[in-house]
JSON list of C-alpha atoms in Angstrom, two decimals:
[
{"chain": "A", "resi": 1, "resn": "MET", "atom": "CA", "xyz": [34.35, 16.57, -16.04]},
{"chain": "A", "resi": 2, "resn": "ALA", "atom": "CA", "xyz": [33.40, 13.03, -14.52]},
{"chain": "A", "resi": 3, "resn": "ASP", "atom": "CA", "xyz": [34.82, 9.83, -15.59]},
{"chain": "A", "resi": 4, "resn": "VAL", "atom": "CA", "xyz": [33.57, 7.95, -18.16]},
{"chain": "A", "resi": 5, "resn": "ASN", "atom": "CA", "xyz": [35.15, 5.01, -17.15]},
{"chain": "A", "resi": 6, "resn": "ARG", "atom": "CA", "xyz": [33.05, 3.76, -13.98]},
{"chain": "A", "resi": 7, "resn": "GLY", "atom": "CA", "xyz": [34.18, -0.12, -13.78]},
{"chain": "A", "resi": 8, "resn": "ASN", "atom": "CA", "xyz": [31.75, -2.60, -13.62]},
{"chain": "A", "resi": 9, "resn": "ARG", "atom": "CA", "xyz": [29.47, -1.32, -11.23]},
{"chain": "A", "resi": 10, "resn": "PRO", "atom": "CA", "xyz": [25.88, -0.93, -10.34]},
{"chain": "A", "resi": 11, "resn": "LEU", "atom": "CA", "xyz": [24.60, 2.03, -12.19]},
{"chain": "A", "resi": 12, "resn": "SER", "atom": "CA", "xyz": [21.28, 2.51, -10.21]},
{"chain": "A", "resi": 13, "resn": "PRO", "atom": "CA", "xyz": [19.38, 1.13, -6.78]},
{"chain": "A", "resi": 14, "resn": "PHE", "atom": "CA", "xyz": [16.52, 0.03, -8.88]},
{"chain": "A", "resi": 15, "resn": "MET", "atom": "CA", "xyz": [17.90, -2.85, -10.70]},
{"chain": "A", "resi": 16, "resn": "ILE", "atom": "CA", "xyz": [15.74, -5.07, -8.48]},
{"chain": "A", "resi": 17, "resn": "GLY", "atom": "CA", "xyz": [16.94, -8.48, -9.27]},
{"chain": "A", "resi": 18, "resn": "SER", "atom": "CA", "xyz": [20.04, -10.05, -8.73]},
{"chain": "A", "resi": 19, "resn": "VAL", "atom": "CA", "xyz": [22.18, -6.13, -8.22]},
{"chain": "A", "resi": 20, "resn": "TYR", "atom": "CA", "xyz": [19.38, -4.63, -5.81]},
{"chain": "A", "resi": 21, "resn": "ARG", "atom": "CA", "xyz": [17.48, -6.67, -3.00]},
{"chain": "A", "resi": 22, "resn": "PRO", "atom": "CA", "xyz": [14.12, -4.69, -1.19]},
{"chain": "A", "resi": 23, "resn": "GLN", "atom": "CA", "xyz": [14.72, -5.08, 2.16]},
{"chain": "A", "resi": 24, "resn": "ILE", "atom": "CA", "xyz": [11.57, -5.44, 4.35]},
{"chain": "A", "resi": 25, "resn": "THR", "atom": "CA", "xyz": [11.20, -1.83, 5.39]},
{"chain": "A", "resi": 26, "resn": "SER", "atom": "CA", "xyz": [11.78, -0.22, 2.19]},
{"chain": "A", "resi": 27, "resn": "VAL", "atom": "CA", "xyz": [9.12, -2.57, 0.48]},
{"chain": "A", "resi": 28, "resn": "MET", "atom": "CA", "xyz": [6.42, -2.00, 3.76]},
{"chain": "A", "resi": 29, "resn": "SER", "atom": "CA", "xyz": [7.09, 1.70, 3.62]},
{"chain": "A", "resi": 30, "resn": "ILE", "atom": "CA", "xyz": [5.97, 1.59, 0.18]},
{"chain": "A", "resi": 31, "resn": "LEU", "atom": "CA", "xyz": [2.92, -0.40, 0.11]},
{"chain": "A", "resi": 32, "resn": "HIS", "atom": "CA", "xyz": [2.18, 2.10, 3.32]},
{"chain": "A", "resi": 33, "resn": "ARG", "atom": "CA", "xyz": [1.96, 4.99, 1.15]},
{"chain": "A", "resi": 34, "resn": "LEU", "atom": "CA", "xyz": [0.21, 3.45, -1.31]},
{"chain": "A", "resi": 35, "resn": "THR", "atom": "CA", "xyz": [-2.87, 1.78, 0.82]},
{"chain": "A", "resi": 36, "resn": "GLY", "atom": "CA", "xyz": [-3.04, 5.50, 2.15]},
{"chain": "A", "resi": 37, "resn": "ILE", "atom": "CA", "xyz": [-3.27, 6.16, -1.59]},
{"chain": "A", "resi": 38, "resn": "GLY", "atom": "CA", "xyz": [-5.48, 3.11, -1.75]},
{"chain": "A", "resi": 39, "resn": "ILE", "atom": "CA", "xyz": [-7.78, 4.04, 1.38]},
{"chain": "A", "resi": 40, "resn": "GLY", "atom": "CA", "xyz": [-8.79, 7.69, 0.29]},
{"chain": "A", "resi": 41, "resn": "LEU", "atom": "CA", "xyz": [-9.74, 6.72, -3.40]},
{"chain": "A", "resi": 42, "resn": "THR", "atom": "CA", "xyz": [-12.02, 3.90, -1.78]},
{"chain": "A", "resi": 43, "resn": "GLY", "atom": "CA", "xyz": [-13.10, 6.89, -0.22]},
{"chain": "A", "resi": 44, "resn": "VAL", "atom": "CA", "xyz": [-14.12, 8.91, -3.62]},
{"chain": "A", "resi": 45, "resn": "LEU", "atom": "CA", "xyz": [-16.12, 5.35, -4.60]},
{"chain": "A", "resi": 46, "resn": "VAL", "atom": "CA", "xyz": [-18.23, 5.08, -1.27]},
{"chain": "A", "resi": 47, "resn": "VAL", "atom": "CA", "xyz": [-19.24, 9.15, -1.58]},
{"chain": "A", "resi": 48, "resn": "TRP", "atom": "CA", "xyz": [-19.84, 8.59, -5.25]},
{"chain": "A", "resi": 49, "resn": "TRP", "atom": "CA", "xyz": [-22.26, 5.18, -3.96]},
{"chain": "A", "resi": 50, "resn": "PHE", "atom": "CA", "xyz": [-23.93, 7.33, -1.39]},
{"chain": "A", "resi": 51, "resn": "LEU", "atom": "CA", "xyz": [-24.19, 10.36, -4.27]},
{"chain": "A", "resi": 52, "resn": "ALA", "atom": "CA", "xyz": [-25.98, 8.06, -6.96]},
{"chain": "A", "resi": 53, "resn": "ALA", "atom": "CA", "xyz": [-28.48, 6.72, -3.41]},
{"chain": "A", "resi": 54, "resn": "SER", "atom": "CA", "xyz": [-29.58, 9.91, -3.21]},
{"chain": "A", "resi": 55, "resn": "THR", "atom": "CA", "xyz": [-29.35, 11.30, -7.30]},
{"chain": "A", "resi": 56, "resn": "SER", "atom": "CA", "xyz": [-32.30, 8.87, -8.93]},
{"chain": "A", "resi": 57, "resn": "PRO", "atom": "CA", "xyz": [-32.70, 5.09, -8.49]},
{"chain": "A", "resi": 58, "resn": "TYR", "atom": "CA", "xyz": [-31.61, 4.06, -11.81]},
{"chain": "A", "resi": 59, "resn": "TYR", "atom": "CA", "xyz": [-27.69, 6.26, -11.25]},
{"chain": "A", "resi": 60, "resn": "PHE", "atom": "CA", "xyz": [-27.81, 4.13, -7.55]},
{"chain": "A", "resi": 61, "resn": "ASP", "atom": "CA", "xyz": [-29.07, 1.24, -10.05]},
{"chain": "A", "resi": 62, "resn": "PHE", "atom": "CA", "xyz": [-25.62, 1.75, -12.09]},
{"chain": "A", "resi": 63, "resn": "ALA", "atom": "CA", "xyz": [-23.53, 2.35, -8.95]},
{"chain": "A", "resi": 64, "resn": "ASP", "atom": "CA", "xyz": [-24.37, -0.65, -6.89]},
{"chain": "A", "resi": 65, "resn": "GLY", "atom": "CA", "xyz": [-24.26, -2.58, -10.12]},
{"chain": "A", "resi": 66, "resn": "LEU", "atom": "CA", "xyz": [-21.23, -2.06, -11.11]},
{"chain": "A", "resi": 67, "resn": "LEU", "atom": "CA", "xyz": [-19.96, -1.72, -6.98]},
{"chain": "A", "resi": 68, "resn": "THR", "atom": "CA", "xyz": [-21.30, -5.66, -6.88]},
{"chain": "A", "resi": 69, "resn": "SER", "atom": "CA", "xyz": [-19.60, -6.83, -10.16]},
{"chain": "A", "resi": 70, "resn": "TRP", "atom": "CA", "xyz": [-16.83, -9.18, -10.00]},
{"chain": "A", "resi": 71, "resn": "ILE", "atom": "CA", "xyz": [-14.57, -6.12, -10.93]},
{"chain": "A", "resi": 72, "resn": "GLY", "atom": "CA", "xyz": [-15.91, -4.20, -8.42]},
{"chain": "A", "resi": 73, "resn": "ASN", "atom": "CA", "xyz": [-15.55, -6.65, -5.63]},
{"chain": "A", "resi": 74, "resn": "LEU", "atom": "CA", "xyz": [-12.29, -6.99, -6.11]},
{"chain": "A", "resi": 75, "resn": "ILE", "atom": "CA", "xyz": [-11.36, -3.51, -5.78]},
{"chain": "A", "resi": 76, "resn": "LEU", "atom": "CA", "xyz": [-13.54, -3.97, -2.44]},
{"chain": "A", "resi": 77, "resn": "PHE", "atom": "CA", "xyz": [-11.52, -6.77, -1.13]},
{"chain": "A", "resi": 78, "resn": "LEU", "atom": "CA", "xyz": [-8.87, -5.12, -2.19]},
{"chain": "A", "resi": 79, "resn": "ALA", "atom": "CA", "xyz": [-8.94, -1.42, -0.39]},
{"chain": "A", "resi": 80, "resn": "LEU", "atom": "CA", "xyz": [-10.56, -3.87, 2.94]},
{"chain": "A", "resi": 81, "resn": "VAL", "atom": "CA", "xyz": [-6.98, -5.69, 2.83]},
{"chain": "A", "resi": 82, "resn": "SER", "atom": "CA", "xyz": [-5.47, -2.44, 2.15]},
{"chain": "A", "resi": 83, "resn": "LEU", "atom": "CA", "xyz": [-7.28, -0.35, 5.01]},
{"chain": "A", "resi": 84, "resn": "TRP", "atom": "CA", "xyz": [-6.08, -3.31, 7.72]},
{"chain": "A", "resi": 85, "resn": "TYR", "atom": "CA", "xyz": [-2.48, -3.30, 5.89]},
{"chain": "A", "resi": 86, "resn": "HIS", "atom": "CA", "xyz": [-2.43, 0.48, 7.34]},
{"chain": "A", "resi": 87, "resn": "PHE", "atom": "CA", "xyz": [-4.11, -0.17, 11.07]},
{"chain": "A", "resi": 88, "resn": "PHE", "atom": "CA", "xyz": [-1.54, -2.14, 11.48]},
{"chain": "A", "resi": 89, "resn": "ASN", "atom": "CA", "xyz": [1.45, -0.49, 10.20]},
{"chain": "A", "resi": 90, "resn": "GLY", "atom": "CA", "xyz": [-0.29, 2.12, 11.66]},
{"chain": "A", "resi": 91, "resn": "ILE", "atom": "CA", "xyz": [0.23, 0.56, 14.63]},
{"chain": "A", "resi": 92, "resn": "ARG", "atom": "CA", "xyz": [4.12, -0.45, 14.37]},
{"chain": "A", "resi": 93, "resn": "HIS", "atom": "CA", "xyz": [5.10, 2.85, 13.77]},
{"chain": "A", "resi": 94, "resn": "LEU", "atom": "CA", "xyz": [3.40, 4.00, 17.13]},
{"chain": "A", "resi": 95, "resn": "PHE", "atom": "CA", "xyz": [6.22, 1.85, 18.40]},
{"chain": "A", "resi": 96, "resn": "TRP", "atom": "CA", "xyz": [8.59, 3.59, 16.75]},
{"chain": "A", "resi": 97, "resn": "ASP", "atom": "CA", "xyz": [7.15, 6.70, 17.88]},
{"chain": "A", "resi": 98, "resn": "ALA", "atom": "CA", "xyz": [7.62, 5.64, 21.06]},
{"chain": "A", "resi": 99, "resn": "GLY", "atom": "CA", "xyz": [11.52, 4.44, 20.72]},
{"chain": "A", "resi": 100, "resn": "LYS", "atom": "CA", "xyz": [10.57, 0.71, 20.78]},
{"chain": "A", "resi": 101, "resn": "GLY", "atom": "CA", "xyz": [11.69, -1.87, 18.26]},
{"chain": "A", "resi": 102, "resn": "PHE", "atom": "CA", "xyz": [14.31, -0.36, 16.38]},
{"chain": "A", "resi": 103, "resn": "GLU", "atom": "CA", "xyz": [16.21, -3.25, 16.12]},
{"chain": "A", "resi": 104, "resn": "LEU", "atom": "CA", "xyz": [16.88, -5.26, 12.64]},
{"chain": "A", "resi": 105, "resn": "GLY", "atom": "CA", "xyz": [15.43, -8.44, 13.81]},
{"chain": "A", "resi": 106, "resn": "GLN", "atom": "CA", "xyz": [12.51, -6.42, 15.64]},
{"chain": "A", "resi": 107, "resn": "VAL", "atom": "CA", "xyz": [11.72, -4.48, 13.12]},
{"chain": "A", "resi": 108, "resn": "ARG", "atom": "CA", "xyz": [11.85, -8.01, 10.35]},
{"chain": "A", "resi": 109, "resn": "THR", "atom": "CA", "xyz": [9.25, -9.41, 13.17]},
{"chain": "A", "resi": 110, "resn": "THR", "atom": "CA", "xyz": [7.70, -7.05, 13.73]},
{"chain": "A", "resi": 111, "resn": "GLY", "atom": "CA", "xyz": [7.11, -6.28, 9.54]},
{"chain": "A", "resi": 112, "resn": "ILE", "atom": "CA", "xyz": [5.76, -9.61, 9.12]},
{"chain": "A", "resi": 113, "resn": "ALA", "atom": "CA", "xyz": [3.29, -10.04, 11.57]},
{"chain": "A", "resi": 114, "resn": "THR", "atom": "CA", "xyz": [1.76, -6.61, 9.67]},
{"chain": "A", "resi": 115, "resn": "ALA", "atom": "CA", "xyz": [1.49, -8.13, 6.98]},
{"chain": "A", "resi": 116, "resn": "VAL", "atom": "CA", "xyz": [0.05, -11.73, 8.22]},
{"chain": "A", "resi": 117, "resn": "ALA", "atom": "CA", "xyz": [-2.33, -9.76, 10.77]},
{"chain": "A", "resi": 118, "resn": "ALA", "atom": "CA", "xyz": [-3.46, -7.92, 8.35]},
{"chain": "A", "resi": 119, "resn": "GLY", "atom": "CA", "xyz": [-3.99, -10.95, 6.18]},
{"chain": "A", "resi": 120, "resn": "VAL", "atom": "CA", "xyz": [-5.96, -12.62, 8.85]},
{"chain": "A", "resi": 121, "resn": "MET", "atom": "CA", "xyz": [-7.99, -10.29, 9.97]},
{"chain": "A", "resi": 122, "resn": "SER", "atom": "CA", "xyz": [-9.21, -9.41, 6.09]},
{"chain": "A", "resi": 123, "resn": "ILE", "atom": "CA", "xyz": [-10.88, -13.09, 6.51]},
{"chain": "A", "resi": 124, "resn": "VAL", "atom": "CA", "xyz": [-12.33, -12.84, 9.08]},
{"chain": "A", "resi": 125, "resn": "THR", "atom": "CA", "xyz": [-13.83, -9.89, 7.87]},
{"chain": "A", "resi": 126, "resn": "ILE", "atom": "CA", "xyz": [-14.75, -11.68, 4.88]},
{"chain": "A", "resi": 127, "resn": "THR", "atom": "CA", "xyz": [-16.34, -14.50, 6.72]},
{"chain": "A", "resi": 128, "resn": "ILE", "atom": "CA", "xyz": [-18.10, -12.78, 9.13]},
{"chain": "A", "resi": 129, "resn": "ALA", "atom": "CA", "xyz": [-19.48, -9.86, 6.08]},
{"chain": "A", "resi": 130, "resn": "LEU", "atom": "CA", "xyz": [-20.58, -13.57, 4.46]},
{"chain": "A", "resi": 131, "resn": "TRP", "atom": "CA", "xyz": [-21.74, -15.82, 7.21]},
{"chain": "A", "resi": 132, "resn": "GLY", "atom": "CA", "xyz": [-22.17, -14.06, 9.43]}
]
């Protein structure tokens, strides 16, 4: 039978805060997976928009009104950030596939660079879209 008295050690690594501090590699990995899911869902949203355009003017007005509302713009902005993040993190993974960038300092630096590049390119894309 298992020893019930295990002392004062942590029970789970999911106790984020004082017991477990997430590393940049785990955060980047989780974000990469989430952005991949988000990009897939955005693809479904775009297909729905095109389907609405080919169905009827009324259905297209509904879909277009939803996508150009504040919530639609927020979803599209998050999709844009996800796309750029996934792109730059994919390049980071290509370097890893080549055996480059596995030193601890390099992993941290490229992780931060990936997030910064995604943010910068998202801002550049929005700027071009609005005032291009």
